[in-house]
Coordinates of C-alpha atoms in Angstrom, one line a residue:
M1206 CA 138.1 -121.5 -32.0
S1207 CA 138.7 -124.9 -30.6
R1208 CA 138.2 -127.8 -32.6
K1209 CA 134.9 -130.4 -32.5
K1210 CA 135.8 -133.6 -30.2
I1211 CA 134.2 -136.6 -31.3
Y1212 CA 132.6 -138.3 -28.2
V1213 CA 131.6 -142.5 -28.2
L1214 CA 129.2 -143.4 -25.5
D1215 CA 129.4 -146.4 -23.7
T1216 CA 126.0 -148.0 -23.0
S1217 CA 126.7 -147.3 -19.4
V1218 CA 126.5 -143.4 -20.1
Y1219 CA 122.4 -144.1 -22.0
L1220 CA 121.9 -146.5 -18.7
T1221 CA 123.0 -144.0 -16.5
N1222 CA 120.8 -141.4 -17.8
A1223 CA 119.5 -140.9 -21.2
D1224 CA 119.7 -137.5 -21.7
A1225 CA 123.4 -137.5 -21.7
I1226 CA 123.3 -137.2 -24.8
Y1227 CA 122.6 -133.8 -24.8
A1228 CA 125.7 -132.7 -22.3
F1229 CA 128.2 -132.9 -24.6
K1230 CA 127.8 -128.9 -25.9
N1231 CA 128.5 -128.8 -29.9
N1232 CA 130.7 -131.9 -30.1
D1233 CA 129.7 -135.0 -32.2
I1234 CA 128.5 -138.3 -30.6
Y1235 CA 129.6 -141.7 -32.6
V1236 CA 127.6 -144.7 -31.5
P1237 CA 128.7 -148.3 -31.9
L1238 CA 126.2 -150.5 -33.5
K1239 CA 127.1 -152.9 -30.2
V1240 CA 125.5 -150.2 -28.0
F1241 CA 122.2 -150.7 -29.7
E1242 CA 122.6 -153.9 -29.9
E1243 CA 122.9 -153.6 -26.0
I1244 CA 120.8 -151.2 -25.0
D1245 CA 118.2 -153.7 -26.8
K1246 CA 118.6 -156.3 -24.3
H1247 CA 118.0 -153.7 -21.0
K1248 CA 114.5 -152.1 -22.7
K1249 CA 112.4 -154.7 -21.4
R1250 CA 113.4 -154.5 -17.7
Q1251 CA 110.7 -153.1 -15.3
D1252 CA 113.1 -151.2 -13.5
L1253 CA 115.4 -147.6 -13.4
V1254 CA 117.8 -148.9 -15.9
G1255 CA 115.1 -150.6 -18.5
A1256 CA 113.5 -147.0 -18.6
Q1257 CA 116.8 -144.9 -19.3
A1258 CA 116.8 -147.7 -21.7
R1259 CA 113.5 -147.1 -23.4
K1260 CA 114.0 -143.3 -23.2
I1261 CA 117.4 -143.2 -25.3
I1262 CA 115.7 -145.4 -28.1
R1263 CA 113.1 -142.8 -28.2
I1264 CA 115.4 -140.6 -28.7
W1265 CA 117.2 -142.2 -30.9
D1266 CA 114.3 -142.8 -33.1
E1267 CA 113.4 -139.0 -33.2
L1268 CA 116.5 -138.3 -34.2
R1269 CA 116.2 -140.8 -37.0
A1270 CA 113.4 -139.5 -38.1
K1271 CA 115.2 -136.5 -39.2
G1272 CA 117.6 -137.9 -41.2
N1273 CA 120.1 -140.9 -41.2
L1274 CA 122.4 -142.3 -38.2
K1275 CA 124.7 -143.5 -40.9
K1276 CA 125.2 -139.6 -42.4
G1277 CA 124.8 -138.1 -38.8
V1278 CA 121.8 -136.2 -37.6
R1279 CA 122.2 -132.8 -35.9
I1280 CA 121.1 -133.9 -32.5
R1281 CA 119.0 -130.2 -31.4
Q1282 CA 120.1 -126.8 -32.2
G1283 CA 123.4 -125.6 -30.6
L1284 CA 124.4 -129.2 -30.6
G1285 CA 126.8 -131.7 -32.6
I1286 CA 125.5 -134.5 -34.9
I1287 CA 125.0 -138.6 -33.9
K1288 CA 126.3 -140.6 -35.9
S1289 CA 126.3 -144.8 -36.3
V1290 CA 129.6 -146.5 -36.5
S1291 CA 129.4 -150.3 -37.5
A1292 CA 131.9 -152.7 -36.8
A1293 CA 132.3 -153.9 -40.2
D1294 CA 133.7 -150.7 -40.7
I1295 CA 136.7 -151.4 -38.1
D1296 CA 140.2 -152.6 -39.8
R1297 CA 141.3 -155.8 -37.3
D1298 CA 145.1 -153.9 -37.1
D1299 CA 142.3 -151.7 -34.4
L1300 CA 141.7 -154.2 -32.4
P1301 CA 145.2 -155.3 -30.2
Q1302 CA 145.9 -159.0 -29.8
D1303 CA 145.0 -159.5 -26.0
L1304 CA 141.1 -158.2 -27.2
D1305 CA 138.5 -160.4 -28.6
I1306 CA 135.7 -158.9 -30.2
K1307 CA 133.8 -161.0 -29.4
I1308 CA 133.2 -159.2 -25.9
P1309 CA 130.8 -156.4 -26.3
D1310 CA 133.1 -153.9 -24.8
H1311 CA 136.2 -154.9 -26.4
L1312 CA 134.2 -154.5 -29.7
I1313 CA 133.4 -150.7 -28.7
I1314 CA 137.0 -149.7 -27.7
A1315 CA 137.5 -151.4 -31.0
T1316 CA 135.1 -149.3 -32.8
A1317 CA 136.5 -146.1 -30.5
R1318 CA 139.6 -146.5 -32.2
A1319 CA 139.0 -147.3 -34.9
V1320 CA 136.9 -143.5 -35.4
A1321 CA 140.2 -142.3 -34.2
R1322 CA 142.6 -143.5 -36.6
E1323 CA 140.2 -142.0 -39.3
S1324 CA 139.5 -138.5 -37.5
E1325 CA 141.7 -135.9 -37.4
R1326 CA 140.1 -134.6 -34.4
K1327 CA 140.5 -135.9 -30.5
V1328 CA 138.3 -139.0 -29.7
I1329 CA 137.4 -139.9 -26.3
L1330 CA 135.7 -142.6 -25.3
V1331 CA 133.1 -142.1 -22.3
S1332 CA 132.0 -144.8 -20.0
R1333 CA 131.2 -145.3 -16.1
D1334 CA 132.6 -148.1 -16.7
I1335 CA 136.2 -148.4 -14.4
N1336 CA 137.5 -151.4 -15.8
M1337 CA 136.2 -150.6 -19.6
R1338 CA 138.6 -147.4 -19.4
V1339 CA 141.3 -148.9 -18.2
I1340 CA 141.6 -150.9 -20.8
A1341 CA 140.9 -148.2 -23.3
D1342 CA 143.9 -146.3 -21.4
A1343 CA 146.2 -149.0 -21.8
I1344 CA 146.2 -149.0 -25.0
G1345 CA 146.2 -145.3 -25.6
L1346 CA 142.8 -144.9 -26.5
P1347 CA 141.9 -141.2 -24.7
C1348 CA 138.8 -142.0 -22.2
E1349 CA 136.8 -140.5 -19.0
D1350 CA 134.0 -140.9 -17.1
F1351 CA 130.6 -139.4 -17.2
Q1352 CA 130.8 -136.6 -14.8
N1353 CA 128.3 -134.2 -15.8
Q1354 CA 126.2 -135.5 -12.7
Q1355 CA 129.0 -135.2 -10.3
I1356 CA 127.7 -132.5 -7.9
V1357 CA 130.8 -132.9 -5.5
D1358 CA 134.7 -133.4 -5.2
D1359 CA 133.9 -136.6 -2.8
S1360 CA 131.4 -138.3 -0.3
D1361 CA 133.2 -136.2 3.0
S1362 CA 131.6 -133.0 0.5
I1363 CA 128.8 -133.4 1.3
Y1364 CA 127.1 -130.7 3.2
T1365 CA 126.5 -132.1 6.5
G1366 CA 123.6 -130.2 8.0
F1367 CA 125.1 -129.5 11.5
S1368 CA 127.8 -126.8 12.9
E1369 CA 129.1 -126.5 15.5
V1370 CA 129.1 -122.4 16.2
L1371 CA 131.5 -120.3 19.5
V1372 CA 129.2 -118.3 21.4
D1373 CA 129.5 -116.3 24.7
D1374 CA 128.4 -118.3 28.0
E1375 CA 125.4 -115.7 28.9
I1376 CA 123.9 -116.7 25.4
I1377 CA 123.5 -120.2 26.2
D1378 CA 121.9 -119.5 29.5
Q1379 CA 119.4 -117.0 26.9
F1380 CA 118.7 -119.9 25.2
Y1381 CA 118.0 -122.7 27.7
D1382 CA 115.3 -119.8 29.2
K1383 CA 114.0 -119.9 25.7
K1384 CA 115.0 -116.3 25.0
E1385 CA 115.8 -115.1 21.2
V1386 CA 118.9 -116.4 20.3
Y1387 CA 120.3 -114.6 17.0
L1388 CA 123.5 -115.8 15.1
E1389 CA 125.0 -113.6 11.9
G1390 CA 128.1 -113.7 10.6
E1391 CA 128.3 -117.6 10.4
N1392 CA 127.5 -118.6 7.2
L1393 CA 124.8 -121.1 7.9
K1394 CA 122.4 -122.5 5.8
T1395 CA 118.7 -122.0 6.3
N1396 CA 117.2 -125.0 8.8
E1397 CA 121.0 -126.2 9.9
Y1398 CA 121.2 -127.7 12.7
V1399 CA 123.7 -125.9 15.6
M1400 CA 125.6 -127.0 18.1
L1401 CA 126.5 -123.5 20.5
I1402 CA 129.0 -124.3 22.2
S1403 CA 130.2 -122.0 25.2
N1404 CA 133.8 -120.3 25.0
A1405 CA 134.1 -120.7 28.9
N1406 CA 133.3 -123.7 29.0
E1407 CA 133.4 -126.4 26.0
K1408 CA 130.8 -129.1 28.1
K1409 CA 128.0 -126.4 28.2
T1410 CA 126.2 -126.6 24.9
A1411 CA 122.8 -126.1 23.4
L1412 CA 121.5 -127.8 20.5
G1413 CA 118.9 -125.6 18.1
R1414 CA 118.0 -125.3 14.4
F1415 CA 118.7 -121.8 12.3
I1416 CA 116.5 -120.4 10.4
N1417 CA 118.1 -117.0 8.8
E1418 CA 120.2 -114.2 10.8
H1419 CA 116.8 -112.2 11.3
T1420 CA 115.0 -115.1 12.5
P1421 CA 115.8 -116.5 16.9
I1422 CA 117.7 -120.2 16.8
R1423 CA 114.2 -122.2 17.1
Q1424 CA 114.1 -125.1 19.4
L1425 CA 114.4 -128.5 18.7
Y1426 CA 111.2 -130.5 19.4
K1427 CA 110.6 -132.7 22.0
D1428 CA 108.1 -135.1 23.7
R1429 CA 109.1 -136.7 27.2
K1430 CA 106.9 -140.1 25.3
G1431 CA 108.8 -139.6 22.1
V1432 CA 107.2 -139.4 18.9
W1433 CA 105.5 -142.9 18.5
G1434 CA 107.7 -143.8 21.5
I1435 CA 110.7 -143.8 19.8
K1436 CA 113.3 -141.3 21.6
P1437 CA 116.4 -140.0 20.1
R1438 CA 119.6 -142.2 21.2
N1439 CA 121.8 -138.8 20.0
K1440 CA 121.5 -135.7 18.9
E1441 CA 121.8 -136.5 15.7
Q1442 CA 118.0 -138.2 15.6
S1443 CA 116.8 -135.2 17.8
F1444 CA 117.9 -133.1 14.4
L1445 CA 115.9 -135.9 12.5
I1446 CA 113.0 -135.9 14.9
D1447 CA 113.3 -132.5 15.0
A1448 CA 113.2 -132.1 11.1
L1449 CA 110.3 -134.7 11.1
M1450 CA 108.0 -133.3 13.2
D1451 CA 107.7 -129.8 11.6
P1452 CA 105.0 -130.2 9.1
D1453 CA 106.5 -126.1 7.4
I1454 CA 109.6 -128.9 6.7
E1455 CA 108.6 -130.4 3.1
V1456 CA 111.7 -132.1 1.9
I1457 CA 114.1 -134.1 4.5
T1458 CA 117.5 -135.7 3.7
A1459 CA 119.2 -138.1 6.2
I1460 CA 122.2 -140.0 4.8
G1461 CA 124.1 -142.4 7.4
K1462 CA 125.4 -145.6 7.6
A1463 CA 123.3 -149.0 8.6
G1464 CA 121.8 -149.0 11.8
S1465 CA 121.4 -145.4 12.4
G1466 CA 118.2 -145.1 12.9
K1467 CA 117.3 -143.3 9.7
T1468 CA 114.6 -145.3 9.0
L1469 CA 113.0 -146.0 12.0
C1470 CA 112.9 -142.7 12.7
A1471 CA 111.0 -141.1 9.3
I1472 CA 108.3 -144.2 9.5
A1473 CA 107.9 -143.5 13.8
A1474 CA 107.4 -139.7 12.4
A1475 CA 105.2 -141.0 9.5
L1476 CA 102.7 -143.1 11.8
E1477 CA 102.5 -140.7 14.8
Q1478 CA 101.3 -137.8 12.1
T1479 CA 98.9 -140.2 10.0
L1480 CA 97.4 -142.6 12.5
D1481 CA 97.5 -141.2 15.5
E1482 CA 94.0 -138.7 15.5
R1483 CA 95.4 -136.1 17.8
T1484 CA 98.4 -135.5 16.0
S1485 CA 97.1 -136.2 12.7
I1486 CA 98.4 -133.8 9.3
Y1487 CA 98.7 -136.6 6.4
T1488 CA 96.2 -138.9 5.5
R1489 CA 98.6 -142.2 4.7
L1490 CA 102.1 -143.0 4.6
I1491 CA 103.3 -144.0 1.3
V1492 CA 107.1 -145.9 1.1
S1493 CA 109.3 -146.9 -1.7
R1494 CA 112.6 -148.0 -2.3
P1495 CA 114.4 -148.8 -5.8
V1496 CA 114.4 -152.3 -6.7
Q1497 CA 118.2 -153.2 -6.9
P1498 CA 119.8 -156.5 -5.5
L1499 CA 122.1 -157.1 -3.4
G1500 CA 124.2 -159.8 -5.1
K1501 CA 122.9 -162.1 -8.0
D1502 CA 119.6 -161.4 -8.6
I1503 CA 116.5 -164.1 -8.1
G1504 CA 114.9 -163.4 -11.1
F1505 CA 110.8 -162.0 -11.6
L1506 CA 108.8 -162.6 -8.9
P1507 CA 104.7 -163.8 -9.2
G1508 CA 102.2 -161.9 -7.3
T1509 CA 100.6 -158.6 -7.6
M1510 CA 102.9 -155.7 -7.6
E1511 CA 102.9 -155.2 -3.8
E1512 CA 103.7 -159.3 -3.2
K1513 CA 106.7 -158.5 -6.0
M1514 CA 107.4 -155.6 -3.8
S1515 CA 107.7 -157.1 -0.3
P1516 CA 110.7 -158.8 -0.3
W1517 CA 112.2 -155.5 -1.2
L1518 CA 110.3 -153.2 1.1
M1519 CA 110.9 -156.1 4.1
P1520 CA 113.3 -153.9 6.5
I1521 CA 110.2 -151.3 6.0
Q1522 CA 108.1 -154.3 6.7
D1523 CA 109.8 -154.5 10.0
N1524 CA 110.5 -151.7 10.8
L1525 CA 106.7 -150.9 10.7
Q1526 CA 105.6 -153.9 12.6
T1527 CA 108.2 -153.1 15.6
L1528 CA 106.4 -149.5 15.9
M1529 CA 103.3 -151.7 16.4
G1530 CA 104.4 -153.9 18.6
N1531 CA 105.0 -156.6 16.4
D1532 CA 101.2 -156.7 15.2
K1533 CA 101.0 -157.5 11.9
V1534 CA 97.1 -157.6 12.1
T1535 CA 96.8 -154.5 12.6
L1536 CA 99.5 -153.6 10.0
D1537 CA 97.8 -156.0 7.7
M1538 CA 94.2 -153.4 7.9
Y1539 CA 96.0 -150.5 7.1
L1540 CA 97.7 -151.7 4.6
E1541 CA 94.3 -153.2 3.1
K1542 CA 92.5 -149.3 3.6
G1543 CA 95.7 -147.5 1.7
T1544 CA 96.2 -146.0 4.8
I1545 CA 99.6 -147.3 4.2
E1546 CA 100.8 -147.7 0.9
I1547 CA 104.0 -149.8 -0.7
E1548 CA 104.8 -148.3 -3.9
A1549 CA 106.7 -149.3 -6.4
I1550 CA 108.8 -146.2 -7.6
T1551 CA 109.0 -147.5 -11.5
Y1552 CA 105.0 -146.7 -11.6
I1553 CA 105.0 -143.2 -9.8
R1554 CA 105.3 -141.2 -12.9
G1555 CA 102.0 -139.6 -13.4
R1556 CA 100.9 -139.0 -10.1
S1557 CA 100.5 -136.2 -8.2
I1558 CA 100.2 -137.0 -4.2
G1559 CA 98.8 -134.5 -2.1
K1560 CA 98.6 -134.8 1.8
A1561 CA 100.8 -137.4 2.2
F1562 CA 104.0 -138.1 4.4
I1563 CA 106.4 -139.9 1.4
I1564 CA 109.6 -142.1 2.7
I1565 CA 112.1 -143.7 0.0
D1566 CA 114.4 -145.6 1.8
E1567 CA 117.8 -146.6 0.3
A1568 CA 117.6 -143.4 -2.0
Q1569 CA 122.0 -144.0 -2.8
N1570 CA 120.3 -146.6 -5.2
L1571 CA 118.4 -143.5 -7.2
T1572 CA 119.6 -141.6 -10.3
T1573 CA 119.2 -137.9 -10.1
H1574 CA 116.8 -138.3 -13.3
E1575 CA 114.8 -140.9 -11.3
L1576 CA 115.3 -138.9 -8.3
K1577 CA 113.6 -135.6 -10.2
T1578 CA 111.2 -137.9 -11.5
I1579 CA 109.9 -138.8 -7.7
I1580 CA 110.3 -135.1 -6.2
T1581 CA 108.0 -133.9 -9.7
R1582 CA 105.0 -136.2 -8.0
V1583 CA 104.6 -134.6 -4.4
G1584 CA 101.7 -132.6 -4.6
E1585 CA 100.5 -129.9 -2.4
G1586 CA 100.7 -130.8 1.7
T1587 CA 103.2 -133.6 1.3
K1588 CA 106.3 -134.2 3.2
I1589 CA 108.7 -136.2 1.8
V1590 CA 111.7 -138.3 3.1
L1591 CA 115.1 -139.6 1.8
T1592 CA 116.8 -142.1 3.2
G1593 CA 120.3 -143.9 2.5
D1594 CA 123.8 -144.5 3.0
V1595 CA 126.2 -143.2 -0.5
E1596 CA 128.6 -145.7 0.8
Q1597 CA 126.9 -148.3 0.6
I1598 CA 125.4 -147.9 -3.1
D1599 CA 124.4 -151.3 -4.6
N1600 CA 123.7 -149.2 -8.6
V1601 CA 126.7 -150.2 -10.6
Y1602 CA 125.8 -147.0 -13.2
I1603 CA 126.4 -144.0 -10.0
D1604 CA 128.7 -143.5 -6.9
A1605 CA 128.9 -141.6 -4.0
T1606 CA 129.4 -138.3 -5.9
T1607 CA 126.7 -138.5 -8.6
N1608 CA 123.8 -140.2 -7.3
G1609 CA 120.4 -138.9 -6.7
L1610 CA 120.4 -138.9 -3.0
T1611 CA 123.9 -136.6 -2.9
H1612 CA 122.2 -134.2 -4.9
A1613 CA 118.9 -133.6 -3.3
V1614 CA 121.4 -133.1 -0.2
E1615 CA 123.4 -130.4 -2.9
K1616 CA 120.4 -129.1 -4.6
F1617 CA 118.5 -128.3 -2.0
K1618 CA 120.3 -127.0 1.0
D1619 CA 119.6 -123.6 0.3
F1620 CA 116.1 -124.5 0.5
E1621 CA 113.7 -122.7 3.4
L1622 CA 111.4 -125.9 2.7
A1623 CA 114.1 -128.8 3.3
A1624 CA 116.6 -130.3 6.2
H1625 CA 119.2 -132.4 5.9
V1626 CA 120.8 -134.7 8.5
T1627 CA 123.8 -136.4 9.0
L1628 CA 123.5 -139.5 11.0
L1629 CA 127.1 -140.8 12.1
K1630 CA 126.3 -143.1 15.3
G1631 CA 125.1 -146.7 14.8
E1632 CA 122.0 -147.4 17.6
R1633 CA 120.8 -150.6 16.3
S1634 CA 123.2 -153.2 18.1
R1635 CA 126.9 -153.2 19.2
V1636 CA 127.0 -156.0 16.9
A1637 CA 125.8 -154.1 14.1
T1638 CA 128.3 -150.7 15.0
F1639 CA 131.1 -152.7 15.3
A1640 CA 129.9 -154.4 11.8
A1641 CA 129.5 -150.9 10.2
Q1642 CA 133.1 -149.7 11.5
N1643 CA 135.3 -152.6 11.0
L1644 CA 134.2 -154.8 8.5

């Protein structure tokens, strides 16, 4: 039987996922007092990081009530103990001369090193901070990333929602004649989009959606007038609009680079099915995105929740205004009536949202816990669309393999009520497309 290990968790781990404390099986977790202090600095933040800080503080308090953190408290049945470690116990020899004990990261590293010297068990520092792991490794302290939430090896391994299938020439003719065409033995996912390619002429193709081996390939949604005036410019946008306009698909994930049209298509489909009386399915449109600044944060913003969220949701409002012919008066009217809602993700907990079309933009900045909180708010008759670009993550605590959007793509790919689309081509402008590819 292998000996239990000791894990020293950095602040970044708790701020990414407070439930990380339960992820180390029967091994023990040591918490430097500096980590408690750093977590305390984040508890008043009105964002997703602040929510994780408050949650881990509550967990610690519940454990404290069961015993003494200094002596160690059993985390949960079947798990190890949690124990606090004071900086006062650190020998100055545990801190190399190149490190400064006044720097929080260095102090946490020194604490972990002191624990390693005193214990015969293996001590591992766990941190989401790459540079902290580099420093720890440089002084010979075992360290690792918190990969409990990694669901794919890299961004290239994410499910694309699309496959090319080679078929007989007459199969494509049958498909265009709207005859039933089945695909068997292709190992396709439910609601995966396919391009049928003729084995006699590779330029002869057809686009459809695979349901299952016992259901014919479905024709894509088409409307001469477009969706709220928007017509697809490439096959990926055709896939996305097809999923958006199908009421049987209730969860849609869309990954695409800047300018690929994922947000514009989602809003156009939402307006078509919310505001148009002929095609109305949903009673309201709810839009939101994580409050994650690009660059230095400008601090607190004044006003109501709508006014505070306005700067973060300007891309959404730009698309809404464009789709409404730059009619800001009409847009404001729908906002006042509540037909279009601007919701802060921070306050979505506890809601049950029915008969609504929900769009969560920039979902790549969500953690898996935050994503679960959002999706579990979905009530009967509600469609939720998650859009984002996993190559543009502003949240320092997650990456392309651990973010909430990637988890949603992978976890829902076998769910009959879900569909995923990967958009590859930029359609915003030639300048935007060039910049996305070359800068």
